[in-house]
Coordinates of N, CA, C and O in Angstrom, one line a residue:
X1 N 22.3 127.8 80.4 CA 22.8 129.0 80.0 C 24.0 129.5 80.8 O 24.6 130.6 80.7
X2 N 24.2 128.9 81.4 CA 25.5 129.5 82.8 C 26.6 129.0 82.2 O 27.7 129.6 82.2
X3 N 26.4 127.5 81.6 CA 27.5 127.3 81.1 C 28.3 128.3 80.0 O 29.5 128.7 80.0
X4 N 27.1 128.6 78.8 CA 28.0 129.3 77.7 C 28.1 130.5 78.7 O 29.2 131.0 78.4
X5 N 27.6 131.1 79.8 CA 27.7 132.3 80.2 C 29.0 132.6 80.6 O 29.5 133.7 80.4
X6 N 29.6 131.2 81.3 CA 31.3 130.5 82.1 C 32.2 131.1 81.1 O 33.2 131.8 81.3
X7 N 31.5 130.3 79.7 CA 32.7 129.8 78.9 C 32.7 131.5 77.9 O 33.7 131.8 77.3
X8 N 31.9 132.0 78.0 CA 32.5 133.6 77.3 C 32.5 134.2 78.2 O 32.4 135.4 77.9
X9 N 32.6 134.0 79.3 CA 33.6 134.9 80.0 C 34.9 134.5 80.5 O 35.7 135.4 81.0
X10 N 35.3 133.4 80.4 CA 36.2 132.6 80.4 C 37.3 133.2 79.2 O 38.4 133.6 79.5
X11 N 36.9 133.0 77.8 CA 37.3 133.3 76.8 C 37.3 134.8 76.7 O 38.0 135.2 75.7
X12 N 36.8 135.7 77.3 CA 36.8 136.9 77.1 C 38.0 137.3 78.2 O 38.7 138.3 78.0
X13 N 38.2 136.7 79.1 CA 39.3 137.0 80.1 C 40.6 136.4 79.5 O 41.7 136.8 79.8
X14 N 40.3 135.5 78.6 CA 41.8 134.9 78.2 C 42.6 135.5 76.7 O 43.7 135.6 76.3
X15 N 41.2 136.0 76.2 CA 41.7 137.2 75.2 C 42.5 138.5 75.8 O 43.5 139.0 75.4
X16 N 41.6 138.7 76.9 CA 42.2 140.1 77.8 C 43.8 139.7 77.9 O 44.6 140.2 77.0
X17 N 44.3 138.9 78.9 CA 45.3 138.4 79.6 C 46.5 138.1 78.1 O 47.7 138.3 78.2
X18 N 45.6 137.6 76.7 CA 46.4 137.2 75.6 C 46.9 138.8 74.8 O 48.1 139.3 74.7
X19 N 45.8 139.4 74.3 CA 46.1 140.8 74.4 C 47.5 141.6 75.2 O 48.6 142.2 74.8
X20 N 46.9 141.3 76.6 CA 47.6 142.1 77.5 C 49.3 141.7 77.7 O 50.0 142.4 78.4
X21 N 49.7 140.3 77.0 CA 50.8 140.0 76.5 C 51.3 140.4 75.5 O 52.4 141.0 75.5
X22 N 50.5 140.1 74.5 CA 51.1 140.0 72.8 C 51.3 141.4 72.6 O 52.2 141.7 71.8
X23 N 50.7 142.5 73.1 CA 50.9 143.8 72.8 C 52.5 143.9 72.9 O 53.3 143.9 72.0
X24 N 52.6 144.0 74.5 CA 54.1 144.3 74.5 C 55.0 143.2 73.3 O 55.8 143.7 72.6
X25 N 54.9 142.3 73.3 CA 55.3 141.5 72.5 C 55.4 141.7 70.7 O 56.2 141.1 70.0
X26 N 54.5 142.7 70.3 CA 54.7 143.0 69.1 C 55.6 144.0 69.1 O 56.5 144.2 68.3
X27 N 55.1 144.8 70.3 CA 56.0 145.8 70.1 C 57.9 146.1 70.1 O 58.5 147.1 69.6
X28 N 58.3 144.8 71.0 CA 59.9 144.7 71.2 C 59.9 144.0 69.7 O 60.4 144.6 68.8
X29 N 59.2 142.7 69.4 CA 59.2 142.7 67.9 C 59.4 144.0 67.0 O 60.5 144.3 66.4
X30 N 58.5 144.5 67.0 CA 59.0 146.1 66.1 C 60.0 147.0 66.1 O 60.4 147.7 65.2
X31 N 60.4 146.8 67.2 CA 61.4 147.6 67.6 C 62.9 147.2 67.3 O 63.9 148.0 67.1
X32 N 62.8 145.5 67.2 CA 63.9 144.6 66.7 C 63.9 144.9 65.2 O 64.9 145.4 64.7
X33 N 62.7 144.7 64.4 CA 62.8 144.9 63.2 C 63.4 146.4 62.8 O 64.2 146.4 61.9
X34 N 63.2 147.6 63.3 CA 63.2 149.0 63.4 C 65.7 149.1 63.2 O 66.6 149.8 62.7
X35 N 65.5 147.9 64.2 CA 67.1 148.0 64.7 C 67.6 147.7 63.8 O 68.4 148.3 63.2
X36 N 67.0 146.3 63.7 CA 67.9 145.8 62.4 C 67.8 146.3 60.8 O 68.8 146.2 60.1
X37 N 67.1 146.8 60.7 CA 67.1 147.9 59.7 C 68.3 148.8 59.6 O 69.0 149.0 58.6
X38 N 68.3 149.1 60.6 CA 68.9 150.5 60.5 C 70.7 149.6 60.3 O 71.6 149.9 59.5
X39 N 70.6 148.6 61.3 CA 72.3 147.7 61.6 C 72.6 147.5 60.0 O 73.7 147.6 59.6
X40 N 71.2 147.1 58.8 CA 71.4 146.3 57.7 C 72.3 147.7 57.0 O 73.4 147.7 56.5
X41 N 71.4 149.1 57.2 CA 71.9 150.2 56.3 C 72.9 150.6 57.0 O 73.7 151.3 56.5
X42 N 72.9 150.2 57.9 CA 74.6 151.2 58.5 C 75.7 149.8 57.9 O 76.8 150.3 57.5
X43 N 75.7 148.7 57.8 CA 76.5 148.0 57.6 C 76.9 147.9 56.0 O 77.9 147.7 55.4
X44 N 76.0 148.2 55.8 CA 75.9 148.4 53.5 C 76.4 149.3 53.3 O 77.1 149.5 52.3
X45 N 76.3 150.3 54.3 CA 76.8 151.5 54.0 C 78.7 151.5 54.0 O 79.4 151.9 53.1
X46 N 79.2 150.9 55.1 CA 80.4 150.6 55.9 C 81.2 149.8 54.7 O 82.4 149.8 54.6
X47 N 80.0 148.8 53.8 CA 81.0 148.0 53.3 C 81.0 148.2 52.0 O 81.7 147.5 51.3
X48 N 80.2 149.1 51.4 CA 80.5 149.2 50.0 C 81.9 150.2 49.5 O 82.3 150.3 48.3
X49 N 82.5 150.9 50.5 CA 84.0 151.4 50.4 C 84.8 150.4 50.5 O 85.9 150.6 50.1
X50 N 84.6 149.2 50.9 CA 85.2 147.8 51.0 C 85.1 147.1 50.3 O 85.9 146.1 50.4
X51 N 84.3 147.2 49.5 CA 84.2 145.9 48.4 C 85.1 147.4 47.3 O 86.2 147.5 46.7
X52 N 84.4 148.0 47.4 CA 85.5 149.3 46.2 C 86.7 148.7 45.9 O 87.1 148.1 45.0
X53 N 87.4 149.1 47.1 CA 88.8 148.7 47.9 C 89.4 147.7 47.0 O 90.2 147.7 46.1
X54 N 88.4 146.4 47.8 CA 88.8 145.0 47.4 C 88.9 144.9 45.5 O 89.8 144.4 44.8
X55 N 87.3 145.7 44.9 CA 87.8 145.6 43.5 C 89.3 145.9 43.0 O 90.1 145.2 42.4
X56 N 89.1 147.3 43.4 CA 90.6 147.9 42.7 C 91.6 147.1 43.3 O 92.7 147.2 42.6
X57 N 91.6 146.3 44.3 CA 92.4 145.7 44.4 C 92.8 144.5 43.5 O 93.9 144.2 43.1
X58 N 91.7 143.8 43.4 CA 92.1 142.7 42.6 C 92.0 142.8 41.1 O 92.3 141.9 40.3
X59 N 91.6 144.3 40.8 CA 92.2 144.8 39.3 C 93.7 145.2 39.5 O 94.4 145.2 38.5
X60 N 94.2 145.5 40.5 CA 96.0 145.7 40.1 C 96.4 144.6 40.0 O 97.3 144.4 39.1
X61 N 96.0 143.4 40.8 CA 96.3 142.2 41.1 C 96.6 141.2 39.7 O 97.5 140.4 39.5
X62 N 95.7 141.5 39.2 CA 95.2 140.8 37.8 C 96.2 142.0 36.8 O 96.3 141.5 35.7
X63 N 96.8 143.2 37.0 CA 97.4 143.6 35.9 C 99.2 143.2 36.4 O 100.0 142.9 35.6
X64 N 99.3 143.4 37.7 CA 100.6 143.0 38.1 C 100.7 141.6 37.5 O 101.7 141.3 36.9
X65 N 99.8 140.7 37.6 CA 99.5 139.0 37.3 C 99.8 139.1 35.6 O 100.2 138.1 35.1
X66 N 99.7 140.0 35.0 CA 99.4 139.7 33.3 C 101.2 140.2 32.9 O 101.9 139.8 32.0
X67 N 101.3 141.1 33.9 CA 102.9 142.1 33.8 C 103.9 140.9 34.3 O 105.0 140.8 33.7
X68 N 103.6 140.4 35.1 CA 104.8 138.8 35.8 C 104.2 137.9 34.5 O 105.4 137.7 34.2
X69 N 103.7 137.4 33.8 CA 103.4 136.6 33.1 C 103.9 136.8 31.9 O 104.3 135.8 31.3
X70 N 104.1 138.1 31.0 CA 104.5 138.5 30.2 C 106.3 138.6 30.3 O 106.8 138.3 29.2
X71 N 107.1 139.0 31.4 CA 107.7 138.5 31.5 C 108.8 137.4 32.2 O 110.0 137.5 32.5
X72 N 107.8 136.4 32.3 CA 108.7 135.1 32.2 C 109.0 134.8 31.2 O 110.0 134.1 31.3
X73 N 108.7 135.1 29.8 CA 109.5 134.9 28.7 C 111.4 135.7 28.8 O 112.5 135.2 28.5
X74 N 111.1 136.7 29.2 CA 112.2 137.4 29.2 C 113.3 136.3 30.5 O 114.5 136.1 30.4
X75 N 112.6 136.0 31.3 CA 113.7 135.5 32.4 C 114.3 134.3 32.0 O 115.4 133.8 32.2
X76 N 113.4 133.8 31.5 CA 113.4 132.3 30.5 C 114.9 132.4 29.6 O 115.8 131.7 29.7
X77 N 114.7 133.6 28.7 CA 116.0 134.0 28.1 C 117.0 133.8 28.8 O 117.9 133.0 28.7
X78 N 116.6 135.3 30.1 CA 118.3 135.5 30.8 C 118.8 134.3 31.0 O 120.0 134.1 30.7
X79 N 118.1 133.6 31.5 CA 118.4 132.4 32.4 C 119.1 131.6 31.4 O 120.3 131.3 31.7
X80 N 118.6 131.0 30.1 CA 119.5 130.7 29.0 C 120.4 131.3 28.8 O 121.3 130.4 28.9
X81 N 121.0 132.4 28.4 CA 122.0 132.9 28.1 C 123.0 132.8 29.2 O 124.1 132.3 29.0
X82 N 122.7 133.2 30.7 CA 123.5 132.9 31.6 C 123.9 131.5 31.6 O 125.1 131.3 32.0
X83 N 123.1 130.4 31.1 CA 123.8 129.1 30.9 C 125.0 129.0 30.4 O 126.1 128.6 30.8
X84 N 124.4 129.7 28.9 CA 125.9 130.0 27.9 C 126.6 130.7 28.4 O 127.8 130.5 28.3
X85 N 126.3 131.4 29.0 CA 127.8 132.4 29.5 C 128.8 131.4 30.0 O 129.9 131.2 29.6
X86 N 128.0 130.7 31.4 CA 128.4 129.9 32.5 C 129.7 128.9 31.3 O 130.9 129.1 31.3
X87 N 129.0 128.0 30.3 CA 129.6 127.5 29.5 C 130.9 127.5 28.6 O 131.8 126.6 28.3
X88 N 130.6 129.2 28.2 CA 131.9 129.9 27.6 C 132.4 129.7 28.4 O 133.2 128.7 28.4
X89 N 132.4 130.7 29.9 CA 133.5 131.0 30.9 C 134.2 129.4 31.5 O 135.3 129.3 32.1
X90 N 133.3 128.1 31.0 CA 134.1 126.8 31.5 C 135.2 127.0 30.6 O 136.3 127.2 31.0
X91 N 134.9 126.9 29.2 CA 135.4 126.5 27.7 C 136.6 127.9 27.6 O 137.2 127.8 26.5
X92 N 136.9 128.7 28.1 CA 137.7 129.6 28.1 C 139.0 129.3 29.1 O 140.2 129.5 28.8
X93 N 138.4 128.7 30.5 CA 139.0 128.1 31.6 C 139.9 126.8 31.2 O 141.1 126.6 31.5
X94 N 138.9 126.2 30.5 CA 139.8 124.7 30.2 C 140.6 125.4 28.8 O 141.3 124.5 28.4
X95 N 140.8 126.1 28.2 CA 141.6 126.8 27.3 C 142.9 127.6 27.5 O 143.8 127.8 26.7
X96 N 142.8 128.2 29.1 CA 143.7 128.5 29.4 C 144.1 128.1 30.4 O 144.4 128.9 31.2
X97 N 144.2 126.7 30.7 CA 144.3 126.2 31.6 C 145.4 124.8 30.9 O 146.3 124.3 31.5
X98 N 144.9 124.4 29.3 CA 146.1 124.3 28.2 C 147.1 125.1 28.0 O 148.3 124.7 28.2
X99 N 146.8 126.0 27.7 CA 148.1 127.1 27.4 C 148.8 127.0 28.4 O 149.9 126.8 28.1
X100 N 148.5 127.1 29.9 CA 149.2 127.3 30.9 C 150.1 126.4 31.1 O 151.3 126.6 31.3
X101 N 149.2 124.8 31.0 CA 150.3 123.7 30.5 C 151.1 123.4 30.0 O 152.0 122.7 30.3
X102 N 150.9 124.0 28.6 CA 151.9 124.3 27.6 C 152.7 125.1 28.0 O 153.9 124.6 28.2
X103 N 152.5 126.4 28.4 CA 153.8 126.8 28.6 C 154.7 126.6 29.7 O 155.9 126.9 29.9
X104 N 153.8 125.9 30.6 CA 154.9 125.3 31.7 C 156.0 124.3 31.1 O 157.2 124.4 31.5
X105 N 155.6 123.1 30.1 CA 156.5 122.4 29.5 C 157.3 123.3 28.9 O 158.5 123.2 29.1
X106 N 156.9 124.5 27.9 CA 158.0 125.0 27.7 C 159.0 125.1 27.5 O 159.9 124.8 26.7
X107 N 158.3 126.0 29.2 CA 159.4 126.5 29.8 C 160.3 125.4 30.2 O 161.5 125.4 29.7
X108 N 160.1 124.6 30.8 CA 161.1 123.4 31.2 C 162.0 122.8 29.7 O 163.2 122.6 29.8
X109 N 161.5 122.6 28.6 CA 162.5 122.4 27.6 C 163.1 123.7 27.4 O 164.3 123.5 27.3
X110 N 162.8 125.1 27.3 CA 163.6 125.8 27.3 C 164.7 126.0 28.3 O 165.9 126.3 28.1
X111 N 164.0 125.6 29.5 CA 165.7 125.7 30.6 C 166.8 124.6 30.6 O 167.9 124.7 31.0
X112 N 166.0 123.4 29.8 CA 166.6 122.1 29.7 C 167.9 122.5 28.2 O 169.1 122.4 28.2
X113 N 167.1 122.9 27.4 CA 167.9 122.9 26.5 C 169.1 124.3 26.9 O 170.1 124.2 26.3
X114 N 168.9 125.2 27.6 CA 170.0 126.3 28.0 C 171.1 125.4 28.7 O 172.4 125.5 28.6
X115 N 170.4 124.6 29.4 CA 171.3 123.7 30.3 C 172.3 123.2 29.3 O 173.5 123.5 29.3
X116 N 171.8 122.4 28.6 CA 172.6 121.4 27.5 C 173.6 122.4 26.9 O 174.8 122.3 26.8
X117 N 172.9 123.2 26.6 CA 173.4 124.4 25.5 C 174.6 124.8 26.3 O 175.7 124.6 25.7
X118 N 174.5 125.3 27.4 CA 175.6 125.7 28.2 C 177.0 124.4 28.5 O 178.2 124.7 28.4
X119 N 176.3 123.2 29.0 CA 177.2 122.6 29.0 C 177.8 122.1 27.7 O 178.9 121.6 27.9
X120 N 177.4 122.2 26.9 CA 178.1 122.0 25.1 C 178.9 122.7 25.3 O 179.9 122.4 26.0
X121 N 178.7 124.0 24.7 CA 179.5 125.3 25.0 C 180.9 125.1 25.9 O 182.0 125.2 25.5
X122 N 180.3 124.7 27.3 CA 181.6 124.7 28.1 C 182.8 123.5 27.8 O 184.0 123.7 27.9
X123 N 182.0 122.1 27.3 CA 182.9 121.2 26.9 C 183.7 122.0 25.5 O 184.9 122.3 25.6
X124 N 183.1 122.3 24.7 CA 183.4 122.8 23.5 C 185.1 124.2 24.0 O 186.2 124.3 23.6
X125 N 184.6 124.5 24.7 CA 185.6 125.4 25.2 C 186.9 125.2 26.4 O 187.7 126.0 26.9
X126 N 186.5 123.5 26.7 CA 187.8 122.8 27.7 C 188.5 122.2 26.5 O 189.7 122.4 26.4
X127 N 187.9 121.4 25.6 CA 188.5 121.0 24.6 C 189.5 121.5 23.7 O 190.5 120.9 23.2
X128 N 188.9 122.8 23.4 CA 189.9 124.4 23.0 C 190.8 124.7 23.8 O 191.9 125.0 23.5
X129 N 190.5 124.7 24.7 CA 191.6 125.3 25.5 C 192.6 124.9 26.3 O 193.4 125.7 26.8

């Protein structure tokens, strides 16, 4: 009988000493849980003006995105027609860039022929005179 006598008092001291641990031990446990609680609702709280934010954000996002989309058709145009322009303004260049030539010969048969004209004239008038 001394034995089991040993062995529960043995076991009744090691409950004591296990007790006399685990107590405090639930308790910073509790106290953690208590914290984090509170860290979860203060942080939900902090971020649901943040996700707000973020929505309305990526609703302008998505309407600026449909507003640039709608027109690239229009730039698509400009951008064609500035071709043609570019085009005329060659086709106008090489046009008067003929003329210019032309009238430079012209001019040179017109001074050629005053030339001639004049020296006619002047033979025409040694001969007379």
């Amino acid at each position: 009988m001394v034995v089991i006598g040993i062995s529960v008092t043995i076991m009744a001291i090691t409950l004591v000493v296990l007790a006399c641990f685990m107590i405090p031990a639930f308790v910073e446990i509790r106290k953690t849980a208590v914290a984090s609680r509170e860290f979860l609702a203060c942080v939900e709280k902090d971020i649901k003006p943040v996700l707000q934010n973020l929505q309305d954000t990526l609703t302008d996002l998505k309407i600026i995105t449909e507003e640039a989309s709608s027109k690239i058709e229009d730039v698509g145009l400009f951008m064609e027609e500035l071709g043609n322009a570019g085009r005329t303004m060659r086709t106008v260049n090489s046009v008067v860039g003929g003329v210019t030539g032309l009238m430079g010969k012209t001019s040179l048969w017109m001074t050629g022929a005053k030339v001639a004209g004049k020296i006619l004239v002047d033979q025409i008038i040694k001969k007379r005179g």
